[in-house]
Coordinates of C-alpha atoms in Angstrom, one line a residue:
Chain M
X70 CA -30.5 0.5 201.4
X71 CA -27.7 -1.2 199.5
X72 CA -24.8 1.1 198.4
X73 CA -22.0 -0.3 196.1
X74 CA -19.3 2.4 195.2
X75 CA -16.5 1.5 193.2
X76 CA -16.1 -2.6 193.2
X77 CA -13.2 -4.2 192.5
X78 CA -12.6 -7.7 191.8
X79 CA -9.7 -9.4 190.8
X80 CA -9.5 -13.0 189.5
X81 CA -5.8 -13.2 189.5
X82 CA -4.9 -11.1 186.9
X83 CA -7.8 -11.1 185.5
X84 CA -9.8 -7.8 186.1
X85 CA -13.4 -9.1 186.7
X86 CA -15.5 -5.9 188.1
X87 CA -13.7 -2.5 187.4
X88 CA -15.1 -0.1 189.6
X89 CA -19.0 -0.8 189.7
X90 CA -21.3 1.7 191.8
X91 CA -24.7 1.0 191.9
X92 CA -27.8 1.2 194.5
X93 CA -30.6 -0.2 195.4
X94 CA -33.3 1.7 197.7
X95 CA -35.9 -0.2 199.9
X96 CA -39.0 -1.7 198.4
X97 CA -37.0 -1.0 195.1
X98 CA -36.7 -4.0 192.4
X99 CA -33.1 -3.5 190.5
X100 CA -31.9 -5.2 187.5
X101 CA -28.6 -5.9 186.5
X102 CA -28.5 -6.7 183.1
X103 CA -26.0 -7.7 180.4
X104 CA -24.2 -10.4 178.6
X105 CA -22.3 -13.9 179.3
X106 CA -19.1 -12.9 181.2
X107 CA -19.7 -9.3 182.1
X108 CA -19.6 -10.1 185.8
X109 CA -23.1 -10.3 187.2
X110 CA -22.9 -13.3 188.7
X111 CA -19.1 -11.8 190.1
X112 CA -21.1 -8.6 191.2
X113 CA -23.7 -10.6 193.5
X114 CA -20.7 -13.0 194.8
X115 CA -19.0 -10.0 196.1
X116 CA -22.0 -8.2 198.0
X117 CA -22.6 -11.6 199.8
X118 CA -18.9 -12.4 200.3
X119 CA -18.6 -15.4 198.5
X120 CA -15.8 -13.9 196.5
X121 CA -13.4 -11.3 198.1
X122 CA -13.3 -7.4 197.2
X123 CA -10.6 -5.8 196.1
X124 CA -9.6 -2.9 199.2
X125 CA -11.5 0.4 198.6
X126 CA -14.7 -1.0 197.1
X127 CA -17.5 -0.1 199.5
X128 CA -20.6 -2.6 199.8
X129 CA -22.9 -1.4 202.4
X130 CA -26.1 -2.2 203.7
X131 CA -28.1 0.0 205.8
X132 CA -24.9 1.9 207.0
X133 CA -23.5 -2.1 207.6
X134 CA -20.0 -2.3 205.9
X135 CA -20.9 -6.0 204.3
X136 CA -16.9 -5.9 203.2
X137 CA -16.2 -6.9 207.0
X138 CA -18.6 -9.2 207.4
X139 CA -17.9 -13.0 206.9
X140 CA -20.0 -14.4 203.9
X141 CA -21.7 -17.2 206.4
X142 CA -22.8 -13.8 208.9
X143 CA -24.0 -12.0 205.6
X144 CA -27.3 -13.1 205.8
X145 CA -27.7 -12.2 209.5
X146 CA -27.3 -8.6 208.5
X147 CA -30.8 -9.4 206.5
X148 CA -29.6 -9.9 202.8
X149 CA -30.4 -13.4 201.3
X150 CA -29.0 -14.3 198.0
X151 CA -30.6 -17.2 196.0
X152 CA -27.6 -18.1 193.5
X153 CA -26.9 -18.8 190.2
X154 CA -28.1 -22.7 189.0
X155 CA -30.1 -22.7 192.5
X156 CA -27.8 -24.7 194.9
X157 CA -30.8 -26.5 196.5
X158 CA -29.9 -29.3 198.9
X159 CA -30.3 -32.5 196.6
X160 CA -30.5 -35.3 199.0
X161 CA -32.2 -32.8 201.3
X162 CA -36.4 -32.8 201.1
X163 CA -38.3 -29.3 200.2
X164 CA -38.9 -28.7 203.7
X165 CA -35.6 -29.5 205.3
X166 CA -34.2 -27.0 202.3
X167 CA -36.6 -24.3 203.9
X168 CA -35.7 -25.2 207.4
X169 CA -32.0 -24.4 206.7
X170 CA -32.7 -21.1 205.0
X171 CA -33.6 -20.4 208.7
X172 CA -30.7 -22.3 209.9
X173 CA -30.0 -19.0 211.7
X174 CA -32.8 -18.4 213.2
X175 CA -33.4 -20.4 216.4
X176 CA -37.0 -19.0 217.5
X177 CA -38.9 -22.1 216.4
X178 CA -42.1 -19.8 216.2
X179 CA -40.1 -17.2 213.7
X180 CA -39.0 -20.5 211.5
X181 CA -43.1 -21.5 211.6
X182 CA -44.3 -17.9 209.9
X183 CA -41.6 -18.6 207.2
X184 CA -42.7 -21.1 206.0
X185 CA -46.0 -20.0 206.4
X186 CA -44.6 -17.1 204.1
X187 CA -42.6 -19.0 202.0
X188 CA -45.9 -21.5 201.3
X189 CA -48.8 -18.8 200.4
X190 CA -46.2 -17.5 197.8
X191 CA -45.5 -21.0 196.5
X192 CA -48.2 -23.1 196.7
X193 CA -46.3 -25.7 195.2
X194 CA -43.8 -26.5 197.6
X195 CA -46.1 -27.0 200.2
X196 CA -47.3 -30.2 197.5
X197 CA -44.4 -31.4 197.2
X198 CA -42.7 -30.6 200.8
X199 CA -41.7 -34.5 201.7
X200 CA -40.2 -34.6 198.3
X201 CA -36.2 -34.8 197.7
X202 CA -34.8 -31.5 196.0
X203 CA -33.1 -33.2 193.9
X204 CA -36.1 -35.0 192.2
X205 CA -38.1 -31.4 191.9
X206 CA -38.3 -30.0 187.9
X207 CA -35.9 -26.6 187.4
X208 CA -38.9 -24.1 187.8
X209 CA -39.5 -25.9 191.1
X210 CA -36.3 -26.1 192.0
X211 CA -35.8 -22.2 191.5
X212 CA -38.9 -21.8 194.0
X213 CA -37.4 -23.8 196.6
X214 CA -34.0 -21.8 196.3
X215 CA -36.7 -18.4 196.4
X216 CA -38.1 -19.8 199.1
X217 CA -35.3 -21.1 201.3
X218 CA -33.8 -17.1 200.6
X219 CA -37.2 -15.4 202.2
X220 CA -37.1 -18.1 205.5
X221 CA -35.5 -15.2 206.9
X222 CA -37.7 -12.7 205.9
X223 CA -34.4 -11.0 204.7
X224 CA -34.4 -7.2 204.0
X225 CA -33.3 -7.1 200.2
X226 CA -32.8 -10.5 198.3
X227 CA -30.4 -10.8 195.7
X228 CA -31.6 -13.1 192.7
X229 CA -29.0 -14.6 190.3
X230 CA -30.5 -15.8 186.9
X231 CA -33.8 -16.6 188.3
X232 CA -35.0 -18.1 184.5
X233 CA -32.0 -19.8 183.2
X234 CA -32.6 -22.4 181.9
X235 CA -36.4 -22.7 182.2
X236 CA -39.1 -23.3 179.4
X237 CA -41.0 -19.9 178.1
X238 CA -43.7 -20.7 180.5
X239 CA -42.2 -21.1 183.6
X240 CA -39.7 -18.2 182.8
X241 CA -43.0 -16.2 183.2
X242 CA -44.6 -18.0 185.8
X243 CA -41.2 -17.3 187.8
X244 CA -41.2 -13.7 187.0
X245 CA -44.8 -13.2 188.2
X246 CA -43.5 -14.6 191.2
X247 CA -41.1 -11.9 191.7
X248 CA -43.3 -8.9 190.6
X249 CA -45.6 -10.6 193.3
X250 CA -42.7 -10.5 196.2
X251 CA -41.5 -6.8 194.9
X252 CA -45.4 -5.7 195.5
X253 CA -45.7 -7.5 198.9
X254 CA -42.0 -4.8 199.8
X255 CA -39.9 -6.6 199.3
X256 CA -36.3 -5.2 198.2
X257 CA -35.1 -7.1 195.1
X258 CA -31.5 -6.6 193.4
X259 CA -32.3 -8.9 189.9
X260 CA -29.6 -10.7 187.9
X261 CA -30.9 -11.5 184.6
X262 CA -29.3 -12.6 180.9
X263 CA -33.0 -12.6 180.0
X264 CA -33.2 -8.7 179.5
X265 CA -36.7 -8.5 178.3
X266 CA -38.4 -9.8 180.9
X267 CA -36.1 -8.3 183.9
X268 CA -36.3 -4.6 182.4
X269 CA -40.4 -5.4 182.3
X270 CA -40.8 -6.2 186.3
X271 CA -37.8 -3.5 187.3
X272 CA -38.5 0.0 188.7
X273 CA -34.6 0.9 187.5
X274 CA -31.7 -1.4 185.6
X275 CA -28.4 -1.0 185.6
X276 CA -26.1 -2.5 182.3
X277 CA -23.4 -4.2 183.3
X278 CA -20.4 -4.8 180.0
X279 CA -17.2 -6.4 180.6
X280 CA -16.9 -5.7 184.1
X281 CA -18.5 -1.6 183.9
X282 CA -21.9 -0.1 184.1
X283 CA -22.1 1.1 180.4
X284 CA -26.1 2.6 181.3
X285 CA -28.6 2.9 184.0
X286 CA -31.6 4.6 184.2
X287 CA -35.4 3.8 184.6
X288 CA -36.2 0.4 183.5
X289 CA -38.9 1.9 181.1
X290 CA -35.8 4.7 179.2
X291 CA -33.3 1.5 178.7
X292 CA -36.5 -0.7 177.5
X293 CA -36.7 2.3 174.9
X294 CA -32.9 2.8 174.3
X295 CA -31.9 2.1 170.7
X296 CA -28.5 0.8 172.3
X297 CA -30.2 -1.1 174.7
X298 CA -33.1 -2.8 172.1
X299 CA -30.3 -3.8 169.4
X300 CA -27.7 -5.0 172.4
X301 CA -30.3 -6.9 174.3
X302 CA -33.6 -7.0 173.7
X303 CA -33.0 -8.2 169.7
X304 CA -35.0 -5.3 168.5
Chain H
X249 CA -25.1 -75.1 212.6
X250 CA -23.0 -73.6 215.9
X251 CA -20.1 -73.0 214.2
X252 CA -22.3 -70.9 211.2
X253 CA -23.5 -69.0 214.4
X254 CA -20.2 -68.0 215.7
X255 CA -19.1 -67.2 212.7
X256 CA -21.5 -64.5 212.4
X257 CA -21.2 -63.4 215.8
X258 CA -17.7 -63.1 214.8
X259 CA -18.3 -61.1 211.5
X260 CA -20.6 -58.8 213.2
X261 CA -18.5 -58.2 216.4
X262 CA -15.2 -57.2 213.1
X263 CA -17.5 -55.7 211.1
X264 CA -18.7 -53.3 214.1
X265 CA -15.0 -52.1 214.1
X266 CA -14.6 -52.1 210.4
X267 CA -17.8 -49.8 210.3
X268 CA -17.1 -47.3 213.1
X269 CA -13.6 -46.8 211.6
X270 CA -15.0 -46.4 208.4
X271 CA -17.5 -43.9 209.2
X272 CA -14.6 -41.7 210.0
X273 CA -13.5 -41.8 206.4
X274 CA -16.5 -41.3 204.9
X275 CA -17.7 -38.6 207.0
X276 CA -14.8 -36.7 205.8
X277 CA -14.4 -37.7 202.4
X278 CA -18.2 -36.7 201.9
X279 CA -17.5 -33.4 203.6
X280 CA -14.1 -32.5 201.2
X281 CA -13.9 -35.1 199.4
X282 CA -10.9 -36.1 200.7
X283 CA -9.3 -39.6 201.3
X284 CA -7.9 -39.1 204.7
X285 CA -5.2 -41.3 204.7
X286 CA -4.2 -40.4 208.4
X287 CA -7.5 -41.5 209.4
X288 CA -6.5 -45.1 210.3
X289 CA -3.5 -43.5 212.2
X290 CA -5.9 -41.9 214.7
X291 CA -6.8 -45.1 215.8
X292 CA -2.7 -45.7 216.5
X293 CA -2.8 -42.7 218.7
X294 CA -5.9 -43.7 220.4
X295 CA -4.7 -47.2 220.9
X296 CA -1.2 -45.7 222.9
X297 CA -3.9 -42.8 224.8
X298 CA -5.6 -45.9 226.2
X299 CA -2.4 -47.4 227.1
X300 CA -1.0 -44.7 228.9
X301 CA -4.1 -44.0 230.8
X302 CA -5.5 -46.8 231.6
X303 CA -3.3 -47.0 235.2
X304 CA -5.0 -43.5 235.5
X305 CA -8.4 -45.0 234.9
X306 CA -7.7 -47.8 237.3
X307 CA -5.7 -45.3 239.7
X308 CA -9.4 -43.6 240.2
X309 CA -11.3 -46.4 240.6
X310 CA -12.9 -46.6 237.0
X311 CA -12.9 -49.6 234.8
X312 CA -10.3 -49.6 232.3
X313 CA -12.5 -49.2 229.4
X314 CA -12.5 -45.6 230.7
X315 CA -9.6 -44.8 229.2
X316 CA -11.4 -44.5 225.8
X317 CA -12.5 -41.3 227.3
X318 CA -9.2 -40.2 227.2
X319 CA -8.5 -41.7 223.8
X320 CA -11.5 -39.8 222.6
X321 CA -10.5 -36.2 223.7
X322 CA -6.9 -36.7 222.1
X323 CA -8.0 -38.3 218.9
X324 CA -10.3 -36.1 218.2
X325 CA -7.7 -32.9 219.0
X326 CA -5.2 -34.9 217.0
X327 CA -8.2 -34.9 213.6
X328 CA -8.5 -31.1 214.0
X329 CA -5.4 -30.4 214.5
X330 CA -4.2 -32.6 211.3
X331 CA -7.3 -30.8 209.6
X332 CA -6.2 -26.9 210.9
X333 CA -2.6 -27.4 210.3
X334 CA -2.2 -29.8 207.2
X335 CA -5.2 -30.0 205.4
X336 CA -7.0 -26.6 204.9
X337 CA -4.2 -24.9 204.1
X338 CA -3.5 -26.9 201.5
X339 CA -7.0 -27.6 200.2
X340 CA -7.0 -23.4 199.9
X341 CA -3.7 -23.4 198.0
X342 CA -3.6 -26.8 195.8
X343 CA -5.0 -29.1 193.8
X344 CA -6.7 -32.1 195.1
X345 CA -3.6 -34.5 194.6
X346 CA -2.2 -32.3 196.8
X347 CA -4.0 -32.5 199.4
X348 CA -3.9 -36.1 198.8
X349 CA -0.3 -36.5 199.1
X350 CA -0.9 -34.3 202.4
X351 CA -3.0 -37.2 204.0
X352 CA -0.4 -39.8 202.9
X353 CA 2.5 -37.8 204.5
X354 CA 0.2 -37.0 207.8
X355 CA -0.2 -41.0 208.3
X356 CA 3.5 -41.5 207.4
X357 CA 4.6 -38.5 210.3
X358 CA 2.1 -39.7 212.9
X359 CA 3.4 -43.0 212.5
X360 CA 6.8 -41.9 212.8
X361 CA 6.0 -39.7 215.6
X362 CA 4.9 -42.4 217.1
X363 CA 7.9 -44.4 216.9
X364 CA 10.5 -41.6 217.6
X365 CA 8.1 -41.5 221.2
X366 CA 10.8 -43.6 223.7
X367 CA 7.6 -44.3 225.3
X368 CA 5.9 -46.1 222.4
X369 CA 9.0 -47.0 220.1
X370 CA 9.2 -49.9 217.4
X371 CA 8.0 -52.9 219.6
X372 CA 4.3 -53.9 220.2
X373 CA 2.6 -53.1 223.4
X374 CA 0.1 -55.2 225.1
X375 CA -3.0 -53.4 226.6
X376 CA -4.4 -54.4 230.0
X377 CA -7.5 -56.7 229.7
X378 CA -10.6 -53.7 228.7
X379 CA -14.1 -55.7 229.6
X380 CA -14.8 -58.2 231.7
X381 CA -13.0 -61.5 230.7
X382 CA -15.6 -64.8 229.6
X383 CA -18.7 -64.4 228.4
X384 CA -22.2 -66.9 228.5
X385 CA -23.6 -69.7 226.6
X386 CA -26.7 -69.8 224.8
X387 CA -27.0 -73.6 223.5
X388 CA -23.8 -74.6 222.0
X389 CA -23.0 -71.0 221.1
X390 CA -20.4 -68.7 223.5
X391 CA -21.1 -65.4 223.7
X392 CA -17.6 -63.4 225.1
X393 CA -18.7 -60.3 226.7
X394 CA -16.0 -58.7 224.5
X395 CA -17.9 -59.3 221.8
X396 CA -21.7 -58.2 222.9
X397 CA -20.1 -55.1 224.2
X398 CA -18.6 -54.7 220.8
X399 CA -21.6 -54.9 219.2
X400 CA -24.1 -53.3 221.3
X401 CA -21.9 -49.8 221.6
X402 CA -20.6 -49.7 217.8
X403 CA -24.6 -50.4 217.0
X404 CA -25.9 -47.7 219.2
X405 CA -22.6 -45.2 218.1
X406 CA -24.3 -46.3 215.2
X407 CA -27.9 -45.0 215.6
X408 CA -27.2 -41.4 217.8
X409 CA -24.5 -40.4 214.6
X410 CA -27.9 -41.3 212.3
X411 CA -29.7 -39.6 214.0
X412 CA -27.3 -36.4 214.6
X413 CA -27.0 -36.0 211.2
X414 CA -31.0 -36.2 210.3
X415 CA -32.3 -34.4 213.6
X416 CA -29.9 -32.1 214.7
X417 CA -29.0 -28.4 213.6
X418 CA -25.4 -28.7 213.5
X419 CA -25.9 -32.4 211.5
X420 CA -27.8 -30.9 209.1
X421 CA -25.4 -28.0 208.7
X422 CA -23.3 -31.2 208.1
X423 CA -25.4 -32.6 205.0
X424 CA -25.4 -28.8 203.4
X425 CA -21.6 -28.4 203.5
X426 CA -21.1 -31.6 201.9
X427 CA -23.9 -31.1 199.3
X428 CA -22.8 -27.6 198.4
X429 CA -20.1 -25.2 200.5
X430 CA -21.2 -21.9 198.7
X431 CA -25.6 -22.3 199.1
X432 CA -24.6 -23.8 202.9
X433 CA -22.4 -20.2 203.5
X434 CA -25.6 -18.4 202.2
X435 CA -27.2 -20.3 204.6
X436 CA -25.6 -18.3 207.4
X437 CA -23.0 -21.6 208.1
X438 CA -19.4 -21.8 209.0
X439 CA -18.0 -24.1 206.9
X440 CA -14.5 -24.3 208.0
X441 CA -16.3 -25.0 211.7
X442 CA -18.8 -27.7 210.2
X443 CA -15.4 -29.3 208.8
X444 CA -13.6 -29.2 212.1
X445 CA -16.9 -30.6 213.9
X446 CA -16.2 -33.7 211.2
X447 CA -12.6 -34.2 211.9
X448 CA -13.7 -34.5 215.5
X449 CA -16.1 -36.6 215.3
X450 CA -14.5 -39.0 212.8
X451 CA -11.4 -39.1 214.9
X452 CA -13.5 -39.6 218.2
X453 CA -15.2 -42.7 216.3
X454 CA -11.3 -44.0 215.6
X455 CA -10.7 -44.3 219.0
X456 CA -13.9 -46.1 220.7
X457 CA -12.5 -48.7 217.2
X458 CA -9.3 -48.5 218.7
X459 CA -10.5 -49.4 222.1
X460 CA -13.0 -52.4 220.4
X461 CA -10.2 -53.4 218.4
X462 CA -7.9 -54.3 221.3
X463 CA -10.8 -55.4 223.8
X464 CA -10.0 -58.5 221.1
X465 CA -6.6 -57.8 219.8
X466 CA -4.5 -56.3 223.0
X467 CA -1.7 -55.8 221.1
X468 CA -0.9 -52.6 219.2
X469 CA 1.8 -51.0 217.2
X470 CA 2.7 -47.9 215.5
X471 CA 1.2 -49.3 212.0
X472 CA -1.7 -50.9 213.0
X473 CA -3.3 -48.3 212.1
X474 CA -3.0 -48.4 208.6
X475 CA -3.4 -51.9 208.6
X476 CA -6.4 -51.4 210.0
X477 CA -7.2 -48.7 208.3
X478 CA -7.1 -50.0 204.7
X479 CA -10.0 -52.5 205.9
X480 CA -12.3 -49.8 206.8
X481 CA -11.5 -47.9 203.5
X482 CA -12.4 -50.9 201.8
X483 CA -15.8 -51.2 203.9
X484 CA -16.3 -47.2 202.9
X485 CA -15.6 -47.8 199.6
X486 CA -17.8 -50.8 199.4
X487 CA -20.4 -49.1 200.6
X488 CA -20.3 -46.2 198.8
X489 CA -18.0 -43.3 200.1
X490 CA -19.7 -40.5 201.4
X491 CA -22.7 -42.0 202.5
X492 CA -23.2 -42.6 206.1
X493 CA -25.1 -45.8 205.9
X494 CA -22.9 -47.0 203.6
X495 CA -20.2 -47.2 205.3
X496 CA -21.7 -49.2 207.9
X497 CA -23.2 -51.8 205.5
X498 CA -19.8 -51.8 203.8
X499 CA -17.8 -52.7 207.5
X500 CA -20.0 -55.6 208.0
X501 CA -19.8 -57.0 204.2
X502 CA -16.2 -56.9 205.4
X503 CA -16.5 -58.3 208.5
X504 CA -18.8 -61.0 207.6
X505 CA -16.6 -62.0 204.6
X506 CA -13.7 -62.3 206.7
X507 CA -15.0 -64.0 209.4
X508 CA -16.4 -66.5 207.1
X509 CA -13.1 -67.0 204.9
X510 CA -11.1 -67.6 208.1
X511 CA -13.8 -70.3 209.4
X512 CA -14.4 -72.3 206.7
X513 CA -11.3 -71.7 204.2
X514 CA -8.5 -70.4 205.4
X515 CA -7.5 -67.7 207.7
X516 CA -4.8 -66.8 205.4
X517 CA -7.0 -66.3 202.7
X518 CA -9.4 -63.7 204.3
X519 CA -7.8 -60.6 203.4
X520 CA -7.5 -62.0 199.9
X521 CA -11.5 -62.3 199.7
X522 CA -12.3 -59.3 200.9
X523 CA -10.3 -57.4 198.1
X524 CA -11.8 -59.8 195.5
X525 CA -15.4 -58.9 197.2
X526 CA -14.3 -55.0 196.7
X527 CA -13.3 -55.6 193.0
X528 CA -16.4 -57.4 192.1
X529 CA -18.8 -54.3 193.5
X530 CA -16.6 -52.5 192.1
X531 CA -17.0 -53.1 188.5
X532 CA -21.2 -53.9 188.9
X533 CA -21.7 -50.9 191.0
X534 CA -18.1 -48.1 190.7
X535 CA -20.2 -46.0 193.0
X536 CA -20.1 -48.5 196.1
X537 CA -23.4 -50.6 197.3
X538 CA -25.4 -47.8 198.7
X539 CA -24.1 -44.8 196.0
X540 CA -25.4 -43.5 192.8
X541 CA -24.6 -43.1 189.7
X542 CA -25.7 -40.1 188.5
X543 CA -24.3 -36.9 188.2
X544 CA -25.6 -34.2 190.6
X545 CA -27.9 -31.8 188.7
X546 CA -26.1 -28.5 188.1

């Protein structure tokens, strides 16, 4: 479903992403793993176009070339991408965050089942759905940005350190969350410093070090890899 | 007790200017955080636009307020083209003391422009009288039309920009790009459109000031703009910049101030008082009346 051959970013001189291919099939939940700085974060900016490509590197979904596709049209060709630190609307209330994850959508009927959607996965929001953003705890916050991604009942949803900076608890509360959305079909490319716990819900991982894919494989083989436990998992 | 009336009648009919002008300046500024210095020169241009069209309005049998219509469409071409041309470009390439320069040297050109225009030049104009002249007592207090019109359209300006940017798609797509550019392009939005929108909008509110403004004031010259301009910056700033209501609680602090210096202490001294009023927020609240301070959560 999404095909990445041979990614190239530049930051200036600086060589960010040398050359990454990787895939992700449908109803398939990916994880892209690895440490502070080896371009995760850059990897998921350029599939949505936030950051430009360098020419040659293919990013493709469904057949779609995503390279020529403006990063505000991106998620018209049905790939959300909840980012890094969440981004929710502050001054915004839960609600009106949701409403503008369907700010493309214009069928008022289509915007009602999303949030229908987006409220029987989280509960929660649908609590606190008059409440300002901004005044919503970090595990909340991370819903709303989950749930303002699915408004659009996108095809594959690209999720950019989901846990950071959550307390144990919630970090599994918010993973249960996405094993729940990857076993309701939902496509799922996973960006996660917290290697454990993304290599338990993934079908397949990818490693990502200083700007290559060092390993992929099953999720289960690089839990068991020796280079793999002592790198990242602290075994 | 009449006089106290006036006065406010006064206050509120300036501070209705102050505020629409200011809007314009904080609608930006919370959109790119951006002081757009140029912003009081839009109400130059619309000031001349009236000018020149208001035989045109009278020519086909409208009243010569309609020229603002006029006003409106080249203002608010002049605040995307000055946002196109000088400021994006810049803003992708610099720093933001760059693009802050940028906005000094756009006010300083139009200005200029304006001058090196043999049809505007370096001596005042005077504008044609805009609403009906006199107005109506209520007890011992006048009401000029000038004034209740003044009032009555900046107020209800006032209420449809609220409510655009609350209940409308495109004023919400508004809120996200100032609140965050990259999670509003997620969203599916043009920025760079949702920043022209503002520029036209702000620039469109500069002339309906400019048309208030000399309703009172018929005379108008190439820097009035920037004299008026630094008013409404204040009010903006006053209020908190970037915040919509803000800036219209900050234009009639402003006007009210004013008005009441000039009444009951000196005319001379009212420009003095409304800096002092902006130091004094100032150092109890830096953000402005209405603003916050707190960091944003990351």
């Amino acid at each position: 479903m999404l095909e990445i051959k041979d990614l190239n970013v530049f930051y200036g001189a600086i060589h960010a992403l040398k050359g990454i291919s990787l895939t992700v099939e449908e109803g398939e939940l990916v994880s892209l793993i690895g440490a502070n700085g080896a371009g995760k974060t850059t990897t998921l900016h350029a599939i949505s176009g936030l950051i430009p490509s360098a020419p040659g590197s293919v990013v493709s979904l469904d057949g779609a070339d995503l390279r020529k596709t403006p990063a505000n049209k991106i998620i018209s060709m049905g790939l959300a991408h909840v980012p890094e630190g969440r981004h929710v609307f502050a001054r915004m209330t839960v609600e009106e965050n949701l409403r503008m994850g369907a700010y493309i959508l214009r069928d008022q009927k289509q915007i009602a089942s999303g949030l229908e959607l987006v409220y029987t996965h989280f509960p929660r929001l649908k609590e606190r759905r008059r409440q300002l953003a901004g005044t919503l705890s970090g595990g909340e916050q991370q819903m709303l940005a989950t749930g303002r991604a699915l408004m659009t009942e996108p095809k594959i949803l690209l999720m950019d350190e989901p846990s950071m900076g959550l307390s144990p608890l919630l970090v599994k509360e918010i993973f249960a969350i996405i094993e729940t959305l990857h076993k309701s079909g939902i496509t799922i490319l996973l960006v996660e410093q917290n290697a454990k716990m993304a290599l338990a819900v993934a079908d397949r991982a990818y490693v990502l070090e200083t700007g290559k894919i060092s390993m992929s494989g099953s999720a289960k083989e690089l839990a068991e890899d020796d280079r793999v436990r002592k790198a990242y998992l602290g075994a | 007790m009449s006089t106290f009336i006036q006065t406010v009648i006064v206050g509120l009919r300036l501070g209705s200017v102050y505020a629409l002008i200011a809007l314009g300046y904080t609608m930006v500024y919370g959109i790119i955080r951006l002081i757009n210095f140029a912003h009081g020169d839009f109400i130059m241009v619309g000031g001349y636009t009236i000018i020149f069209t208001v035989p045109l309005a009278l020519a086909l049998g409208l009243p010569a307020w309609a020229a603002v219509l006029a006003a409106i469409a080249v203002c608010a071409l002049v605040g995307m083209g000055t946002e196109i041309i000088a400021y994006r470009p810049v803003r992708k390439k610099g720093t933001n003391m760059s693009a802050l320069i940028t906005a000094i040297a756009m006010s300083l050109f139009l200005e200029n422009l304006a001058q090196a225009i043999p049809a505007i030049g370096p001596n005042p104009k005077v504008a044609d009288q805009m609403f009906t002249a006199g107005g109506f007592r209520i007890g011992s207090v006048t009401f000029e039309y000038t004034t209740v019109i003044t009032i009555v359209i900046s107020a209800v300006i006032m209420v449809v920009l609220y409510m655009f940017t609350q209940k409308t798609r495109l004023g919400r797509a508004m809120r996200c790009v100032s609140e965050d550019k990259a999670a509003a392009t997620l969203m599916g939005i043009n920025v760079n459109h949702t920043i022209i929108l503002t520029f036209a909008i702000g620039s469109a509110l500069a002339a309906v000031a400019a048309l208030m403004y000399m309703a009172q004031y018929p005379r108008i010259y190439t820097t009035l703009g920037s004299d008026l301009g630094i008013k409404a910056f204040v009010s903006a700033v006053l209020g908190g910049i970037g915040i919509i209501p803000g800036a219209v609680l900050g234009g009639f602090v402003v006007g009210l101030f004013e008005s009441f210096t000039t009444s009951y202490i000196s005319s001379s001294l009212s420009d003095a008082v409304v800096f002092l009023i902006l130091i004094v927020v100032l150092l109890l609240k830096p953000a402005g009346i209405m603003g916050k301070n707190v960091g944003e959560k990351v």
